[in-house]
Coordinates of C-alpha atoms (C1' of nucleotides) in Angstrom, one line a residue:
Chain A
X1 CA 17.1 34.7 62.5
X2 CA 19.0 38.0 61.3
X3 CA 21.6 39.1 63.6
X4 CA 21.4 42.5 65.2
X5 CA 24.0 45.1 65.4
X6 CA 25.0 46.0 69.0
X7 CA 25.1 49.5 67.9
X8 CA 21.1 49.2 67.4
X9 CA 20.4 47.1 70.5
X10 CA 21.9 49.5 72.6
X11 CA 19.7 52.2 71.3
X12 CA 16.5 50.2 71.5
X13 CA 13.4 52.2 73.0
X14 CA 12.1 49.0 74.5
X15 CA 12.8 45.3 75.6
X16 CA 12.9 42.7 72.9
X17 CA 12.0 39.0 73.6
X18 CA 14.4 37.4 71.3
X19 CA 17.5 38.9 69.5
X20 CA 20.5 37.4 67.9
X21 CA 23.9 38.9 68.3
X22 CA 27.3 37.8 66.9
X23 CA 30.7 39.1 67.9
X24 CA 33.9 38.8 69.8
X25 CA 34.5 38.5 73.5
X26 CA 36.3 41.4 74.9
X27 CA 36.0 40.1 78.5
X28 CA 34.2 37.7 80.7
X29 CA 33.6 37.7 84.5
X30 CA 31.8 34.7 86.5
X31 CA 29.5 35.3 89.3
X32 CA 27.6 32.7 91.3
X33 CA 25.4 30.7 89.1
X34 CA 26.0 32.9 85.8
X35 CA 28.8 34.5 83.8
X36 CA 29.0 38.0 82.4
X37 CA 30.1 38.1 78.9
X38 CA 30.8 41.3 77.0
X39 CA 30.4 41.2 73.4
X40 CA 31.9 43.6 70.7
X41 CA 31.0 43.3 67.2
X42 CA 32.6 46.6 65.8
X43 CA 29.3 48.2 65.2
X44 CA 29.8 50.7 67.9
X45 CA 32.6 51.4 70.4
X46 CA 30.3 50.0 73.4
X47 CA 30.1 46.3 74.3
X48 CA 26.9 44.5 75.1
X49 CA 26.7 42.7 78.3
X50 CA 25.4 39.1 78.1
X51 CA 24.2 37.3 81.1
X52 CA 24.8 33.4 80.7
X53 CA 23.0 31.5 83.4
X54 CA 24.8 28.2 84.8
X55 CA 21.5 26.1 83.4
X56 CA 22.5 26.8 79.8
X57 CA 23.9 23.7 78.0
X58 CA 27.6 23.7 77.7
X59 CA 27.9 26.0 80.4
X60 CA 31.3 24.6 81.3
X61 CA 32.3 25.5 77.9
X62 CA 31.0 29.0 78.3
X63 CA 33.1 29.4 81.2
X64 CA 36.3 28.8 79.1
X65 CA 35.4 31.5 76.8
X66 CA 38.5 33.7 76.2
X67 CA 39.1 37.3 75.3
X68 CA 38.7 37.4 71.5
X69 CA 36.6 34.4 71.0
X70 CA 33.8 34.7 68.5
X71 CA 30.1 33.9 69.7
X72 CA 26.7 34.0 68.7
X73 CA 24.4 34.6 71.4
X74 CA 20.5 34.7 71.4
X75 CA 18.2 35.8 74.1
X76 CA 16.3 38.5 75.5
X77 CA 17.3 42.3 75.6
X78 CA 16.0 43.5 79.2
X79 CA 16.9 46.3 81.1
X80 CA 19.9 45.7 83.1
X81 CA 19.8 44.9 86.9
X82 CA 23.5 46.3 87.5
X83 CA 24.8 49.9 87.1
X84 CA 26.8 50.7 84.1
X85 CA 24.4 50.1 81.2
X86 CA 20.8 50.2 80.1
X87 CA 20.4 47.1 78.3
X88 CA 21.8 43.5 78.6
X89 CA 20.8 40.2 77.1
X90 CA 19.6 37.3 79.0
X91 CA 21.1 34.6 76.9
X92 CA 19.0 31.4 75.8
X93 CA 21.7 30.2 73.8
X94 CA 25.3 30.6 73.4
X95 CA 27.2 29.2 70.5
X96 CA 30.7 29.4 70.5
X97 CA 32.0 29.9 66.7
X98 CA 35.7 29.9 67.5
X99 CA 37.8 29.9 70.6
X100 CA 40.7 32.0 70.9
X101 CA 43.8 30.5 72.5
X102 CA 45.6 32.0 75.3
X103 CA 48.2 33.2 72.9
X104 CA 45.8 36.2 71.7
X105 CA 47.9 39.1 72.0
X106 CA 45.4 41.5 72.9
X107 CA 44.7 41.7 76.7
X108 CA 42.2 43.4 78.8
X109 CA 44.5 46.3 79.5
X110 CA 45.8 49.4 77.7
X111 CA 48.4 48.3 75.4
X112 CA 51.2 51.0 73.8
X113 CA 50.6 52.3 70.4
X114 CA 54.1 51.1 69.6
X115 CA 53.2 47.6 70.5
X116 CA 49.8 47.8 68.5
X117 CA 51.8 48.8 65.5
X118 CA 53.5 45.6 65.4
X119 CA 50.4 43.7 65.3
X120 CA 48.5 46.2 62.8
X121 CA 46.2 43.1 61.7
X122 CA 44.7 42.9 65.0
X123 CA 44.7 46.4 66.4
X124 CA 41.1 47.5 64.9
X125 CA 39.9 44.9 67.6
X126 CA 40.9 47.6 70.2
X127 CA 38.4 50.3 71.6
X128 CA 40.8 53.1 70.1
X129 CA 41.7 51.7 66.9
X130 CA 38.1 50.7 66.2
X131 CA 37.1 54.1 66.9
X132 CA 39.7 55.7 64.7
X133 CA 38.7 53.5 61.7
X134 CA 34.9 54.1 62.2
X135 CA 35.6 57.8 62.1
X136 CA 37.9 57.4 58.8
X137 CA 35.1 55.7 57.4
X138 CA 32.6 58.3 58.3
X139 CA 34.7 61.2 57.2
X140 CA 35.2 59.5 53.9
X141 CA 31.4 59.7 53.4
X142 CA 31.5 63.3 54.6
X143 CA 33.8 64.2 52.0
X144 CA 31.6 63.0 49.3
X145 CA 28.8 64.6 50.7
X146 CA 30.2 67.9 51.2
X147 CA 31.2 67.9 47.5
X148 CA 28.0 66.5 46.2
X149 CA 25.9 69.0 48.1
X150 CA 27.9 71.7 46.2
X151 CA 27.7 70.3 42.8
X152 CA 31.1 68.9 42.4
X153 CA 31.9 65.7 40.4
X154 CA 34.0 63.0 41.7
X155 CA 37.1 62.1 39.4
X156 CA 39.2 59.0 39.4
X157 CA 42.4 60.1 38.5
X158 CA 45.1 57.5 37.2
X159 CA 47.1 55.8 39.9
X160 CA 49.7 54.8 37.3
X161 CA 51.0 57.8 35.6
X162 CA 53.9 58.5 33.2
X163 CA 54.1 62.3 34.1
X164 CA 57.2 62.4 36.5
X165 CA 57.0 66.2 37.2
X166 CA 53.7 66.8 39.0
X167 CA 56.5 68.5 41.1
X168 CA 55.3 66.7 44.6
X169 CA 58.2 64.3 45.2
X170 CA 60.0 61.3 44.4
X171 CA 57.9 58.5 42.5
X172 CA 57.7 54.9 43.1
X173 CA 58.7 53.1 39.8
X174 CA 56.0 50.8 38.1
X175 CA 57.4 48.3 35.7
X176 CA 56.8 44.6 34.5
X177 CA 60.4 44.0 33.9
X178 CA 62.2 41.5 36.1
X179 CA 65.4 42.5 37.9
X180 CA 67.3 40.3 35.7
X181 CA 65.9 41.9 32.5
X182 CA 67.1 45.2 33.6
X183 CA 70.7 44.5 32.8
X184 CA 70.8 42.2 29.6
X185 CA 74.4 42.0 28.6
X186 CA 75.6 44.7 31.0
X187 CA 73.0 47.2 29.4
X188 CA 71.1 49.4 31.5
X189 CA 67.6 49.4 32.3
X190 CA 65.6 50.1 29.1
X191 CA 62.1 51.9 29.7
X192 CA 61.1 51.6 25.9
X193 CA 61.0 47.9 26.5
X194 CA 58.8 48.1 29.6
X195 CA 55.0 47.7 29.6
X196 CA 54.0 51.2 28.8
X197 CA 57.1 51.9 26.6
X198 CA 58.6 54.6 29.0
X199 CA 59.5 55.2 32.6
X200 CA 56.4 55.1 34.7
X201 CA 55.3 55.6 38.4
X202 CA 52.6 55.7 40.9
X203 CA 50.8 59.0 41.2
X204 CA 52.1 61.9 43.6
X205 CA 49.1 63.8 42.7
X206 CA 45.6 63.9 40.7
X207 CA 46.1 67.5 40.1
X208 CA 47.0 67.9 36.5
X209 CA 44.1 65.2 35.9
X210 CA 41.7 67.2 38.0
X211 CA 42.6 70.4 36.2
X212 CA 41.3 68.8 32.7
X213 CA 38.1 67.9 34.2
X214 CA 37.5 71.2 36.2
X215 CA 37.9 72.8 32.7
X216 CA 35.1 70.5 31.4
X217 CA 32.8 69.5 34.4
X218 CA 33.2 73.1 36.2
X219 CA 33.9 71.9 40.0
X220 CA 35.4 68.3 40.4
X221 CA 37.3 66.7 43.1
X222 CA 39.5 63.6 43.5
X223 CA 40.0 61.5 46.5
X224 CA 42.3 58.6 46.4
X225 CA 45.8 56.9 47.3
X226 CA 48.9 58.9 46.8
X227 CA 52.4 57.7 46.8
X228 CA 55.7 59.4 47.8
X229 CA 58.9 57.6 47.6
X230 CA 60.5 60.2 50.0
X231 CA 62.7 58.7 52.7
X232 CA 60.7 60.7 55.2
X233 CA 60.9 59.3 58.7
X234 CA 58.5 61.4 60.9
X235 CA 55.2 61.1 62.6
X236 CA 53.5 63.0 59.7
X237 CA 54.6 61.1 56.6
X238 CA 53.7 57.7 54.9
X239 CA 54.9 56.7 51.6
X240 CA 51.1 55.7 50.6
X241 CA 48.3 58.0 52.0
X242 CA 45.1 59.3 50.8
X243 CA 44.5 63.1 49.4
X244 CA 41.5 64.8 48.7
X245 CA 42.0 67.4 45.7
X246 CA 39.3 69.7 44.5
X247 CA 39.9 71.6 41.6
X248 CA 37.4 74.6 40.6
X249 CA 37.0 76.5 37.4
X250 CA 36.3 80.3 37.3
X251 CA 37.7 80.4 40.9
X252 CA 40.5 82.6 42.4
X253 CA 43.0 82.2 45.3
X254 CA 40.6 84.1 47.8
X255 CA 37.6 81.7 46.8
X256 CA 39.9 78.8 47.1
X257 CA 40.9 79.7 50.6
X258 CA 37.2 80.1 51.6
X259 CA 36.6 76.6 50.2
X260 CA 39.6 75.0 52.1
X261 CA 38.3 76.7 55.4
X262 CA 34.7 75.8 55.0
X263 CA 35.7 72.2 54.1
X264 CA 37.9 71.6 57.2
X265 CA 35.1 73.1 59.5
X266 CA 32.6 71.0 57.8
X267 CA 34.5 68.0 58.5
X268 CA 35.1 68.6 62.0
X269 CA 31.4 69.2 62.8
X270 CA 30.7 66.3 60.9
X271 CA 32.7 64.0 63.2
X272 CA 31.6 65.7 66.2
X273 CA 27.9 65.2 65.3
X274 CA 28.0 61.6 63.8
X275 CA 30.9 60.0 65.9
X276 CA 30.2 61.6 69.1
X277 CA 30.9 58.4 71.3
X278 CA 34.1 57.4 69.5
X279 CA 35.2 61.3 69.6
X280 CA 34.6 61.2 73.4
X281 CA 37.3 58.3 73.5
X282 CA 39.9 60.6 72.0
X283 CA 39.1 63.6 74.1
X284 CA 39.2 61.3 77.3
X285 CA 42.2 59.3 76.7
X286 CA 44.1 60.9 73.8
X287 CA 44.0 64.5 74.0
X288 CA 42.2 66.1 76.8
X289 CA 42.3 69.5 75.2
X290 CA 40.7 68.0 71.9
X291 CA 37.2 69.3 72.2
X292 CA 38.5 72.8 72.9
X293 CA 40.6 72.8 70.2
X294 CA 38.0 71.7 67.6
X295 CA 35.6 74.0 69.2
X296 CA 38.2 76.9 68.6
X297 CA 38.7 75.8 65.0
X298 CA 35.0 75.8 64.4
X299 CA 34.3 79.1 65.7
X300 CA 37.4 81.3 64.9
X301 CA 38.1 82.8 61.6
X302 CA 41.4 81.4 60.0
X303 CA 44.0 84.1 59.8
X304 CA 44.9 84.8 56.3
X305 CA 48.5 86.0 56.2
X306 CA 50.6 86.9 53.0
X307 CA 54.1 85.2 53.1
X308 CA 55.6 88.7 53.4
X309 CA 53.8 89.5 56.5
X310 CA 54.7 86.2 58.0
X311 CA 58.4 86.9 57.4
X312 CA 57.9 90.3 59.2
X313 CA 56.1 88.9 62.2
X314 CA 58.9 86.3 62.6
X315 CA 61.6 88.6 62.1
X316 CA 60.0 90.8 64.9
X317 CA 59.3 87.8 67.1
X318 CA 62.2 88.4 69.4
X319 CA 63.4 85.0 69.6
X320 CA 66.2 83.3 67.9
X321 CA 65.0 80.5 65.3
X322 CA 67.4 77.7 64.3
X323 CA 66.8 78.6 60.7
X324 CA 67.0 82.4 59.8
X325 CA 63.8 83.8 58.1
X326 CA 64.2 85.7 55.1
X327 CA 62.1 86.3 51.9
X328 CA 62.8 83.6 49.3
X329 CA 63.3 80.7 51.7
X330 CA 60.5 78.3 52.8
X331 CA 59.2 78.6 56.4
X332 CA 60.5 75.7 58.6
X333 CA 58.4 73.8 61.1
X334 CA 59.6 75.9 63.8
X335 CA 58.3 79.0 62.0
X336 CA 55.0 77.4 61.4
X337 CA 54.6 76.4 65.0
X338 CA 55.5 79.8 66.1
X339 CA 52.6 81.3 63.8
X340 CA 50.0 78.8 64.8
X341 CA 50.6 77.7 68.3
X342 CA 52.1 81.1 69.9
X343 CA 51.6 84.0 67.7
X344 CA 48.0 83.6 66.5
X345 CA 46.9 80.4 68.3
X346 CA 44.7 79.0 65.5
X347 CA 45.0 77.8 61.8
X348 CA 46.7 80.4 59.5
X349 CA 46.2 80.6 55.9
X350 CA 49.7 81.8 54.4
X351 CA 49.5 83.0 50.7
X352 CA 51.5 84.5 48.0
X353 CA 54.6 82.5 48.3
X354 CA 57.9 83.4 46.5
X355 CA 57.8 82.0 43.3
X356 CA 61.3 80.5 43.5
X357 CA 60.1 78.0 46.0
X358 CA 56.9 76.8 44.3
X359 CA 56.0 74.5 41.5
X360 CA 55.4 75.5 37.8
X361 CA 51.8 75.6 37.7
X362 CA 51.1 78.3 40.3
X363 CA 49.8 81.5 38.9
X364 CA 52.4 84.2 38.8
X365 CA 51.3 87.5 40.8
X366 CA 51.5 90.9 39.6
X367 CA 54.7 91.5 41.3
X368 CA 56.4 88.9 39.5
X369 CA 58.1 87.7 42.5
X370 CA 55.3 85.7 44.1
X371 CA 52.5 83.2 43.1
X372 CA 49.1 82.6 44.3
X373 CA 49.8 79.8 46.5
X374 CA 48.2 79.1 49.8
X375 CA 49.1 76.7 52.7
X376 CA 46.6 76.2 55.6
X377 CA 48.5 75.4 58.7
X378 CA 47.0 73.9 61.8
X379 CA 48.3 74.0 65.4
X380 CA 50.1 70.7 66.3
X381 CA 49.7 69.3 62.8
X382 CA 51.4 71.7 60.4
X383 CA 50.6 71.8 56.8
X384 CA 47.3 70.3 56.3
X385 CA 46.2 71.8 52.9
X386 CA 48.4 73.2 50.2
X387 CA 46.7 74.8 47.0
X388 CA 47.0 77.5 44.6
X389 CA 45.3 79.4 41.6
X390 CA 46.6 77.7 38.6
X391 CA 48.6 79.8 35.9
X392 CA 46.0 79.9 33.1
X393 CA 48.1 82.3 30.9
X394 CA 50.0 79.9 28.2
X395 CA 52.8 82.2 27.4
X396 CA 53.7 82.9 31.2
X397 CA 53.1 79.1 31.9
X398 CA 55.5 78.2 28.9
X399 CA 58.0 80.6 30.3
X400 CA 57.9 79.3 33.8
X401 CA 58.5 75.6 32.5
X402 CA 61.4 76.8 30.4
X403 CA 62.9 78.5 33.4
X404 CA 62.7 75.4 35.5
X405 CA 64.1 73.3 32.8
X406 CA 61.1 71.3 32.0
X407 CA 60.4 69.4 28.7
X408 CA 57.5 71.1 27.2
X409 CA 56.9 68.1 25.0
X410 CA 56.0 66.1 28.0
X411 CA 53.1 68.2 28.7
X412 CA 51.6 69.2 25.7
X413 CA 48.2 67.9 26.8
X414 CA 48.5 70.0 29.7
X415 CA 49.1 73.0 27.9
X416 CA 46.3 72.4 25.5
X417 CA 43.8 73.3 28.4
X418 CA 45.4 76.8 28.1
X419 CA 45.3 76.9 24.5
X420 CA 41.5 76.3 24.2
X421 CA 39.1 78.1 26.7
X422 CA 41.6 78.7 29.4
X423 CA 40.0 80.3 32.4
X424 CA 41.2 81.1 35.8
X425 CA 41.0 78.0 38.3
X426 CA 42.1 76.9 41.6
X427 CA 42.5 73.9 43.8
X428 CA 44.0 72.5 46.7
X429 CA 45.3 69.1 48.2
X430 CA 44.4 67.9 51.6
X431 CA 46.2 65.1 53.4
X432 CA 43.5 62.7 54.7
X433 CA 45.3 61.2 57.3
X434 CA 46.6 64.6 58.7
X435 CA 42.9 65.6 58.9
X436 CA 42.3 62.5 60.9
X437 CA 45.0 63.2 63.2
X438 CA 43.8 66.7 63.7
X439 CA 40.2 65.5 64.5
X440 CA 41.2 62.7 66.7
X441 CA 44.3 64.0 68.5
X442 CA 46.3 61.2 67.4
X443 CA 50.0 62.4 66.8
X444 CA 51.2 59.5 64.7
X445 CA 50.3 59.0 61.0
X446 CA 50.9 55.3 61.3
X447 CA 48.0 55.1 63.7
X448 CA 45.4 56.4 61.4
X449 CA 45.9 54.4 58.4
X450 CA 45.1 50.6 58.5
X451 CA 48.4 49.2 57.3
X452 CA 50.9 52.1 57.1
X453 CA 53.7 52.0 54.6
X454 CA 56.9 53.7 55.6
X455 CA 60.5 53.4 54.8
X456 CA 61.5 50.0 55.3
X457 CA 58.0 49.1 56.4
X458 CA 55.9 46.9 54.2
X459 CA 54.6 44.2 56.4
X460 CA 50.9 43.3 56.5
Chain B
rU1 C1' 69.6 61.0 55.3
rC2 C1' 71.2 63.5 60.0
rC3 C1' 70.8 64.6 65.6
rC4 C1' 68.8 62.6 70.2
rC5 C1' 66.4 58.5 73.3
rA6 C1' 65.1 53.6 74.2
rG7 C1' 65.3 48.0 73.7
rU8 C1' 64.9 43.2 80.8
rA9 C1' 58.8 37.7 81.6
rG10 C1' 52.8 37.7 76.7
rC11 C1' 52.1 43.4 78.0
rU12 C1' 53.8 47.9 80.8
rC13 C1' 58.2 48.9 83.4
rA14 C1' 61.8 48.8 88.0
rG15 C1' 66.8 46.9 88.4
rU16 C1' 71.4 51.4 93.2
rC17 C1' 78.3 51.1 93.2
rG18 C1' 79.8 45.8 88.0
rG19 C1' 78.6 40.6 92.0
rU20 C1' 74.0 35.1 88.0
rA21 C1' 66.5 39.1 87.8
rG22 C1' 62.0 41.8 90.3
rA23 C1' 56.9 44.3 90.4
rG24 C1' 51.8 45.1 88.5
rC25 C1' 48.7 43.4 84.7
rA26 C1' 48.2 38.9 81.5
rA27 C1' 47.9 33.2 81.6
rG28 C1' 46.8 28.4 84.6
rU29 C1' 44.6 26.4 89.5
rG30 C1' 41.4 27.3 93.5
rG31 C1' 38.0 30.7 96.3
rC32 C1' 34.3 34.6 96.4
rU33 C1' 30.8 37.6 94.1
rG34 C1' 24.8 41.4 89.6
rU35 C1' 30.1 41.7 88.0
rU36 C1' 31.9 45.6 84.7
rA37 C1' 40.1 47.6 84.0
rA38 C1' 35.9 42.8 89.3
rC39 C1' 38.4 41.0 93.8
rC40 C1' 41.4 37.4 97.1
rA41 C1' 45.3 33.1 97.3
rC42 C1' 48.6 29.8 94.8
rU43 C1' 51.3 28.3 90.4
rG44 C1' 54.1 28.6 86.1
rG45 C1' 56.9 31.9 83.0
rG46 C1' 63.6 35.2 81.1
rU47 C1' 68.6 34.1 74.4
rC48 C1' 68.1 41.0 79.8
rC49 C1' 67.8 42.9 71.1
rG50 C1' 72.3 40.3 68.2
rC51 C1' 77.7 40.3 67.9
rG52 C1' 82.6 41.5 69.7
rG53 C1' 85.6 43.7 73.8
rU54 C1' 87.0 45.3 79.1
rU55 C1' 86.9 42.6 83.7
rC56 C1' 87.9 37.1 88.4
rG57 C1' 82.9 38.5 87.2
rA58 C1' 78.4 42.4 82.5
rG59 C1' 71.2 43.5 82.4
rU60 C1' 74.7 47.3 84.2
rC61 C1' 81.0 49.8 81.0
rC62 C1' 83.2 50.3 75.8
rG63 C1' 82.6 49.4 70.4
rU64 C1' 79.4 47.8 66.4
rG65 C1' 75.0 46.2 64.2
rC66 C1' 69.7 45.7 64.1
rU67 C1' 64.7 47.2 65.7
rG68 C1' 61.4 51.0 67.7
rG69 C1' 60.2 56.1 69.3
rG70 C1' 61.0 61.7 69.1
rG71 C1' 63.0 65.9 66.6
rA72 C1' 65.0 68.0 61.6
rG73 C1' 64.9 67.9 56.3
rC74 C1' 61.2 66.9 52.4
rC75 C1' 55.9 67.4 52.3
rA76 C1' 50.1 66.3 52.3

RNA sequence: UCCCCAGUAGCUCAGUCGGUAGAGCAAGUGGCUGUUAACCACUGGGUCCGCGGUUCGAGUCCGUGCUGGGGAGCCA
């Protein structure tokens, strides 16, 4: 007999004479003549309540079932006599697949996030983490659907890369050389003897690849793992995270901002409509203002604010910031917080940043001082999207690279796209984990990724 | 990398003025019960993060290291 998912059984429109469920015991309570067993199989947040009568064979074993044990239950799906649930199973057979010993770390109580991080291999068995990772899965699907519905193609940009100048941070080194090979006879590490014959790293961005494909397929996106070897110790940073990077041909900065805003709204809306039960958990236990916040983002226009005007607003704020605000410096966390959480109280898209603080590929504006960059800042999260219109003019791009001391020879393939059929195009990157943080109200990135990688932490 | 805070039972924590350690939950045993974070009683459970120092005496004070958390920088 095929097992039924608990999610389906709890939605059943009618009783069923015989069903089979397999899952893990969340809790068990004895009553006179029978035992209540709550089973969870991960298909949804809710457990299903099983009634095991004392007349069942091996009832003494059933009474020893502990939290975390695995069981197969067959029986009848009937209307519950008790309050609190519509359906329950009157068991005709309880098969113990495996018994969890008393050392099972997860108890029938709330655990701290810090403790659960130390048992990241077991935490998906809890209500909260089960919910996060169901939502994460659903949002992944929604991302593909969003782009597919709009005629975008999904590009698999390389994970291993030789371009060290994607401009987005320190790279992890990829090598097949053994540590002992690196210093033969006291000589330094020799990349020309390595697997690829040159220094190689893990990708920090799929953007440059995506640009090449946008200039062929029109509208494309990447969605994959991204690696940053920065020694960042904050609740918003991980060394390995997932990023979504759409890239659109014949698209200017304004249309790029439209896409970013539409995209964020779509994903929030999708989570609310397709993960309502899991979302309620976060609204109830993690962030009581979550639903109001998400509703606000859905219904209010994002503020669009040139960098220069942001500087003016901050200068006129009448408060002293730890870091002074002036044109030519990047805005600090405290400034972003002021704009999104105090001044506007909604997401803000900042654009037209000073050229001096942005990478080579961003399109230089007519004022020659700013570039067509845009960052979407969300209240409580900070930067969730960073993007730009790309510099499509070969001469200006080359001049920028020279200005920044880059070796053009390393980018001949990239410059070819500006030599042959160059067109205005734009794109952005969105941190998937930061999106999940915004949607669930979870405040630490380590709690929205299955096995987080951060400086000094590679367990699991 | 810098600044701040914390580390006591399996988990969450309390521990006063420096005088050899406590609660709730969990676990075990028994009782009660269509229960649902079940309830009641009893029982077991400690390298007070490590190392060094001050002191007659350190969970408590000092130094140092480790681990965790928060903030900053960097960024998505």
